[in-house]
CSV table of C-alpha atoms and ligand atoms in Angstrom, one decimal:
chain,number,residue,atom,x,y,z
P,21,MET,CA,-57.8,-14.7,-23.5
P,22,PRO,CA,-61.3,-14.9,-25.0
P,23,THR,CA,-64.2,-12.7,-24.5
P,24,LEU,CA,-67.3,-14.8,-23.9
P,25,PHE,CA,-70.9,-14.2,-24.9
P,26,ILE,CA,-74.0,-16.0,-23.7
P,27,SER,CA,-77.7,-15.3,-23.7
P,28,ASP,CA,-81.1,-17.0,-23.3
P,29,LEU,CA,-80.3,-19.2,-20.3
P,30,HIS,CA,-83.8,-18.6,-19.0
P,31,LEU,CA,-82.7,-19.4,-15.5
P,32,ASP,CA,-85.6,-20.8,-13.5
P,33,VAL,CA,-85.8,-23.1,-10.4
P,34,ALA,CA,-88.0,-25.3,-12.5
P,35,ARG,CA,-85.0,-26.1,-14.7
P,36,PRO,CA,-82.3,-27.1,-12.2
P,37,HIS,CA,-80.1,-28.7,-14.9
P,38,ILE,CA,-79.5,-25.2,-16.4
P,39,LEU,CA,-78.6,-23.7,-13.1
P,40,ASP,CA,-76.1,-26.5,-12.6
P,41,ALA,CA,-74.7,-26.1,-16.2
P,42,PHE,CA,-74.3,-22.4,-15.5
P,43,ASP,CA,-72.3,-23.0,-12.3
P,44,ARG,CA,-70.0,-25.4,-14.2
P,45,PHE,CA,-69.6,-22.8,-17.0
P,46,ILE,CA,-68.6,-20.1,-14.5
P,47,VAL,CA,-65.9,-22.2,-12.7
P,48,GLY,CA,-64.7,-23.6,-16.1
P,49,GLU,CA,-64.7,-21.5,-19.3
P,50,ALA,CA,-65.7,-18.2,-17.7
P,51,MET,CA,-62.7,-18.2,-15.3
P,52,ARG,CA,-60.4,-18.3,-18.3
P,53,ALA,CA,-62.1,-15.3,-20.0
P,54,ASN,CA,-61.1,-11.6,-19.9
P,55,ALA,CA,-64.8,-10.7,-19.9
P,56,LEU,CA,-68.3,-12.2,-20.0
P,57,TYR,CA,-71.2,-10.6,-21.8
P,58,ILE,CA,-74.7,-11.8,-21.1
P,59,LEU,CA,-77.0,-10.6,-23.9
P,60,GLY,CA,-80.4,-10.9,-22.2
P,61,ASP,CA,-83.0,-13.4,-21.1
P,62,LEU,CA,-80.6,-14.6,-18.4
P,63,PHE,CA,-83.8,-15.2,-16.3
P,64,GLU,CA,-87.0,-16.8,-17.4
P,65,ALA,CA,-88.8,-14.0,-15.7
P,66,TRP,CA,-87.9,-11.0,-13.6
P,67,ILE,CA,-90.6,-9.0,-11.9
P,68,GLY,CA,-88.4,-6.7,-9.7
P,69,ASP,CA,-85.2,-6.7,-7.7
P,70,ASP,CA,-87.2,-6.7,-4.5
P,71,THR,CA,-88.7,-10.2,-4.9
P,72,ASP,CA,-85.7,-12.2,-3.6
P,73,ASP,CA,-86.1,-14.5,-6.6
P,74,GLU,CA,-84.6,-18.0,-6.0
P,75,ALA,CA,-82.9,-18.3,-9.4
P,76,GLY,CA,-81.6,-14.8,-8.8
P,77,ARG,CA,-80.0,-15.9,-5.5
P,78,ARG,CA,-78.5,-18.9,-7.2
P,79,PHE,CA,-77.0,-16.7,-9.9
P,80,ILE,CA,-75.4,-14.4,-7.3
P,81,THR,CA,-73.8,-17.4,-5.6
P,82,GLY,CA,-72.7,-18.9,-8.9
P,83,MET,CA,-71.0,-15.7,-10.0
P,84,LYS,CA,-68.9,-15.4,-6.9
P,85,PRO,CA,-65.8,-16.9,-8.5
P,86,LEU,CA,-65.9,-14.3,-11.3
P,87,ARG,CA,-66.4,-11.5,-8.8
P,88,ASP,CA,-63.5,-12.8,-6.7
P,89,ALA,CA,-61.3,-13.1,-9.8
P,90,ARG,CA,-62.4,-9.6,-10.9
P,91,ILE,CA,-63.4,-10.8,-14.3
P,92,PRO,CA,-65.8,-8.2,-15.6
P,93,CYS,CA,-69.4,-9.2,-16.4
P,94,PHE,CA,-71.7,-7.1,-18.5
P,95,PHE,CA,-75.5,-7.5,-19.0
P,96,ILE,CA,-77.9,-6.4,-21.6
P,97,HIS,CA,-81.6,-6.8,-20.8
P,98,GLY,CA,-83.7,-9.3,-22.6
P,99,ASN,CA,-87.4,-9.2,-23.1
P,100,ARG,CA,-87.9,-11.6,-20.1
P,101,ASP,CA,-85.6,-9.7,-17.6
P,102,PHE,CA,-85.9,-6.1,-18.8
P,103,LEU,CA,-86.9,-5.1,-15.2
P,104,LEU,CA,-83.6,-6.3,-13.7
P,105,GLY,CA,-82.3,-3.2,-12.0
P,106,GLU,CA,-79.1,-1.5,-10.7
P,107,ASP,CA,-79.7,-2.9,-7.3
P,108,TYR,CA,-79.7,-6.5,-8.3
P,109,ALA,CA,-76.9,-5.9,-10.8
P,110,ARG,CA,-74.7,-4.5,-8.1
P,111,ARG,CA,-75.3,-7.5,-5.8
P,112,ALA,CA,-74.6,-9.9,-8.7
P,113,GLY,CA,-71.5,-8.0,-10.0
P,114,LEU,CA,-73.1,-7.2,-13.3
P,115,THR,CA,-72.5,-4.0,-15.2
P,116,LEU,CA,-75.6,-3.0,-17.1
P,117,LEU,CA,-75.2,-1.9,-20.7
P,118,PRO,CA,-77.7,-0.3,-23.0
P,119,ASP,CA,-79.3,-2.1,-25.9
P,120,PRO,CA,-77.6,-1.7,-28.4
P,121,ALA,CA,-74.0,-1.4,-27.1
P,122,VAL,CA,-70.8,-1.1,-29.2
P,123,ILE,CA,-67.6,-2.7,-27.9
P,124,THR,CA,-64.3,-3.2,-29.6
P,125,ILE,CA,-62.7,-6.6,-29.6
P,126,GLY,CA,-59.3,-7.1,-31.3
P,127,GLY,CA,-59.8,-3.7,-33.0
P,128,ARG,CA,-63.2,-4.7,-34.4
P,129,ARG,CA,-66.2,-2.6,-33.6
P,130,THR,CA,-68.9,-5.1,-32.5
P,131,LEU,CA,-72.6,-4.4,-32.0
P,132,LEU,CA,-74.3,-6.2,-29.1
P,133,MET,CA,-78.0,-6.5,-28.7
P,134,HIS,CA,-80.5,-8.8,-27.1
P,135,GLY,CA,-82.2,-9.1,-30.5
P,136,ASP,CA,-85.8,-8.5,-29.8
P,137,THR,CA,-85.7,-5.0,-31.2
P,138,LEU,CA,-84.6,-6.5,-34.6
P,139,CYS,CA,-87.9,-8.5,-34.8
P,140,THR,CA,-89.7,-5.5,-36.3
P,141,ASP,CA,-92.3,-7.5,-38.2
P,142,ASP,CA,-93.8,-8.5,-34.8
P,143,VAL,CA,-95.8,-5.3,-34.5
P,144,ALA,CA,-97.8,-6.4,-31.5
P,145,TYR,CA,-94.6,-7.2,-29.5
P,146,GLN,CA,-92.9,-4.0,-30.5
P,147,ARG,CA,-95.9,-2.0,-29.3
P,148,PHE,CA,-95.8,-3.8,-25.9
P,149,ARG,CA,-92.0,-3.3,-25.7
P,150,ALA,CA,-92.3,0.4,-26.3
P,151,LEU,CA,-94.9,0.8,-23.6
P,152,SER,CA,-93.2,-1.5,-21.0
P,153,HIS,CA,-89.9,0.4,-21.4
P,154,THR,CA,-91.4,3.8,-20.4
P,155,PRO,CA,-90.4,4.9,-16.8
P,156,ALA,CA,-94.1,5.4,-16.0
P,157,TRP,CA,-95.1,1.8,-16.9
P,158,GLN,CA,-92.2,0.4,-15.0
P,159,ARG,CA,-92.8,2.5,-11.9
P,160,SER,CA,-96.5,1.5,-11.9
P,161,PHE,CA,-95.7,-2.2,-12.5
P,162,LEU,CA,-93.0,-2.4,-9.8
P,163,SER,CA,-95.2,-0.7,-7.3
P,164,ARG,CA,-97.8,-3.5,-7.5
P,165,PRO,CA,-97.9,-6.3,-5.0
P,166,ARG,CA,-95.6,-9.3,-5.7
P,167,ASP,CA,-98.5,-11.8,-6.4
P,168,GLU,CA,-100.0,-9.4,-8.9
P,169,ARG,CA,-96.7,-9.0,-10.7
P,170,GLU,CA,-96.2,-12.8,-10.7
P,171,ALA,CA,-99.7,-13.3,-12.2
P,172,PHE,CA,-98.9,-10.8,-14.9
P,173,ALA,CA,-95.6,-12.6,-15.8
P,174,ARG,CA,-97.4,-16.0,-15.8
P,175,GLN,CA,-100.0,-14.8,-18.1
P,176,ALA,CA,-97.5,-13.1,-20.4
P,177,ARG,CA,-95.5,-16.4,-20.6
P,178,ALA,CA,-98.6,-18.4,-21.4
P,179,GLU,CA,-99.6,-15.9,-24.2
P,180,SER,CA,-96.1,-16.0,-25.5
P,181,ARG,CA,-96.1,-19.8,-25.6
P,182,ARG,CA,-99.4,-19.9,-27.5
P,183,TYR,CA,-98.1,-17.3,-29.9
P,184,THR,CA,-94.7,-18.9,-30.5
P,185,THR,CA,-96.1,-22.4,-31.2
P,186,ASP,CA,-98.4,-21.0,-33.9
P,187,VAL,CA,-96.4,-21.9,-37.1
P,188,GLY,CA,-98.0,-18.9,-38.8
P,189,ASN,CA,-95.9,-16.7,-36.6
P,190,ALA,CA,-92.5,-18.3,-37.3
P,191,ALA,CA,-91.3,-15.7,-39.7
P,192,LEU,CA,-92.4,-12.9,-37.4
P,193,MET,CA,-90.3,-14.2,-34.7
P,194,ASP,CA,-87.0,-14.0,-36.6
P,195,VAL,CA,-85.1,-10.8,-37.1
P,196,SER,CA,-85.8,-8.5,-40.0
P,197,GLU,CA,-82.8,-8.3,-42.3
P,198,VAL,CA,-83.6,-4.7,-43.0
P,199,ALA,CA,-83.5,-3.9,-39.3
P,200,VAL,CA,-80.2,-5.8,-38.9
P,201,GLN,CA,-78.5,-3.9,-41.7
P,202,ALA,CA,-79.9,-0.5,-40.5
P,203,ALA,CA,-78.6,-1.1,-37.0
P,204,MET,CA,-75.2,-2.2,-38.1
P,205,ARG,CA,-75.0,0.8,-40.5
P,206,ALA,CA,-76.1,3.2,-37.8
P,207,HIS,CA,-73.4,2.1,-35.4
P,208,GLY,CA,-70.7,1.6,-38.0
P,209,CYS,CA,-70.2,-2.1,-37.2
P,210,LEU,CA,-69.5,-5.0,-39.5
P,211,ARG,CA,-70.1,-7.5,-36.7
P,212,LEU,CA,-73.3,-8.0,-34.7
P,213,ILE,CA,-73.8,-10.5,-31.8
P,214,HIS,CA,-77.3,-11.1,-30.5
P,215,GLY,CA,-79.5,-13.8,-28.9
P,216,HIS,CA,-83.3,-13.9,-28.4
P,217,THR,CA,-84.3,-16.0,-31.5
P,218,HIS,CA,-82.8,-19.2,-30.2
P,219,ARG,CA,-81.6,-19.9,-33.7
P,220,PRO,CA,-77.8,-20.1,-33.2
P,221,ALA,CA,-75.9,-19.4,-36.5
P,222,THR,CA,-73.3,-17.2,-38.1
P,223,HIS,CA,-74.7,-15.3,-41.0
P,224,ARG,CA,-72.2,-13.8,-43.4
P,225,PHE,CA,-73.3,-11.2,-45.9
P,226,ASP,CA,-72.2,-8.1,-47.8
P,227,LEU,CA,-73.0,-4.7,-46.1
P,228,ASP,CA,-72.4,-1.8,-48.4
P,229,GLY,CA,-69.6,-3.6,-50.2
P,230,GLN,CA,-67.9,-4.9,-47.0
P,231,PRO,CA,-68.0,-8.4,-45.5
P,232,ALA,CA,-70.2,-8.4,-42.4
P,233,GLU,CA,-71.3,-11.0,-40.0
P,234,ARG,CA,-74.2,-11.6,-37.6
P,235,ILE,CA,-73.7,-14.2,-34.9
P,236,VAL,CA,-76.7,-15.5,-33.1
P,237,LEU,CA,-76.2,-17.1,-29.7
P,238,GLY,CA,-78.0,-20.3,-28.7
P,239,ASP,CA,-80.3,-21.0,-25.7
P,240,TRP,CA,-79.4,-23.3,-22.9
P,241,TYR,CA,-82.4,-25.6,-22.8
P,242,GLU,CA,-80.6,-28.7,-23.9
P,243,GLN,CA,-76.9,-27.8,-23.6
P,244,GLU,CA,-74.6,-25.0,-22.6
P,245,SER,CA,-74.0,-22.6,-25.4
P,246,TRP,CA,-71.4,-19.8,-25.6
P,247,LEU,CA,-69.4,-17.8,-28.1
P,248,ALA,CA,-65.7,-17.2,-27.5
P,249,VAL,CA,-64.1,-14.3,-29.5
X,11,MN,MN1,-85.6,-12.9,-25.7
């Protein structure tokens, strides 16, 4: 039975076709898997487990067949949903994994990441990421009223849209090969699976004399996209 990997669904009530596609994926492909790994940016935005997010409710319902079938589902945070917490994870039936995480599939050590930490040329983003991953920042953010948190998320998305449509930033937004190789070397893995860049591909290369591969998952904006190993 295959192990399935998905990322970058960016679930949002504004994109009902993706919510529907996800429901179909769960009752179809996912039910024949031995495990499902979601490598981040499952949600377009996540501002706290306490907000009773509508896409979040849809996801919990959609995941019921997997929970009932006891097919394990793992989640690595993305840059959009890094605030998804243990409470929501428990309700959805997700097991939270750190980023990076190493799993073994068919005897092969495989490194899993969302992918944002590999974009080391984007210094401004890495600075924000470091700050927003501190317990103090998260405590303070999560204690703010819901409408303030929503306003912050809206503004962050608008800034990100402006930034990502600027062609001058295209190279910044891909992973750094140096960061990729350093991460794989540090974890003793010849296979890396990640999302984030929305540039699905399999990159094969030589890592210290051994054949290595980096598999990039696709987003779900226009069609479902998954990797079966
Ligand atoms: Mn991302």
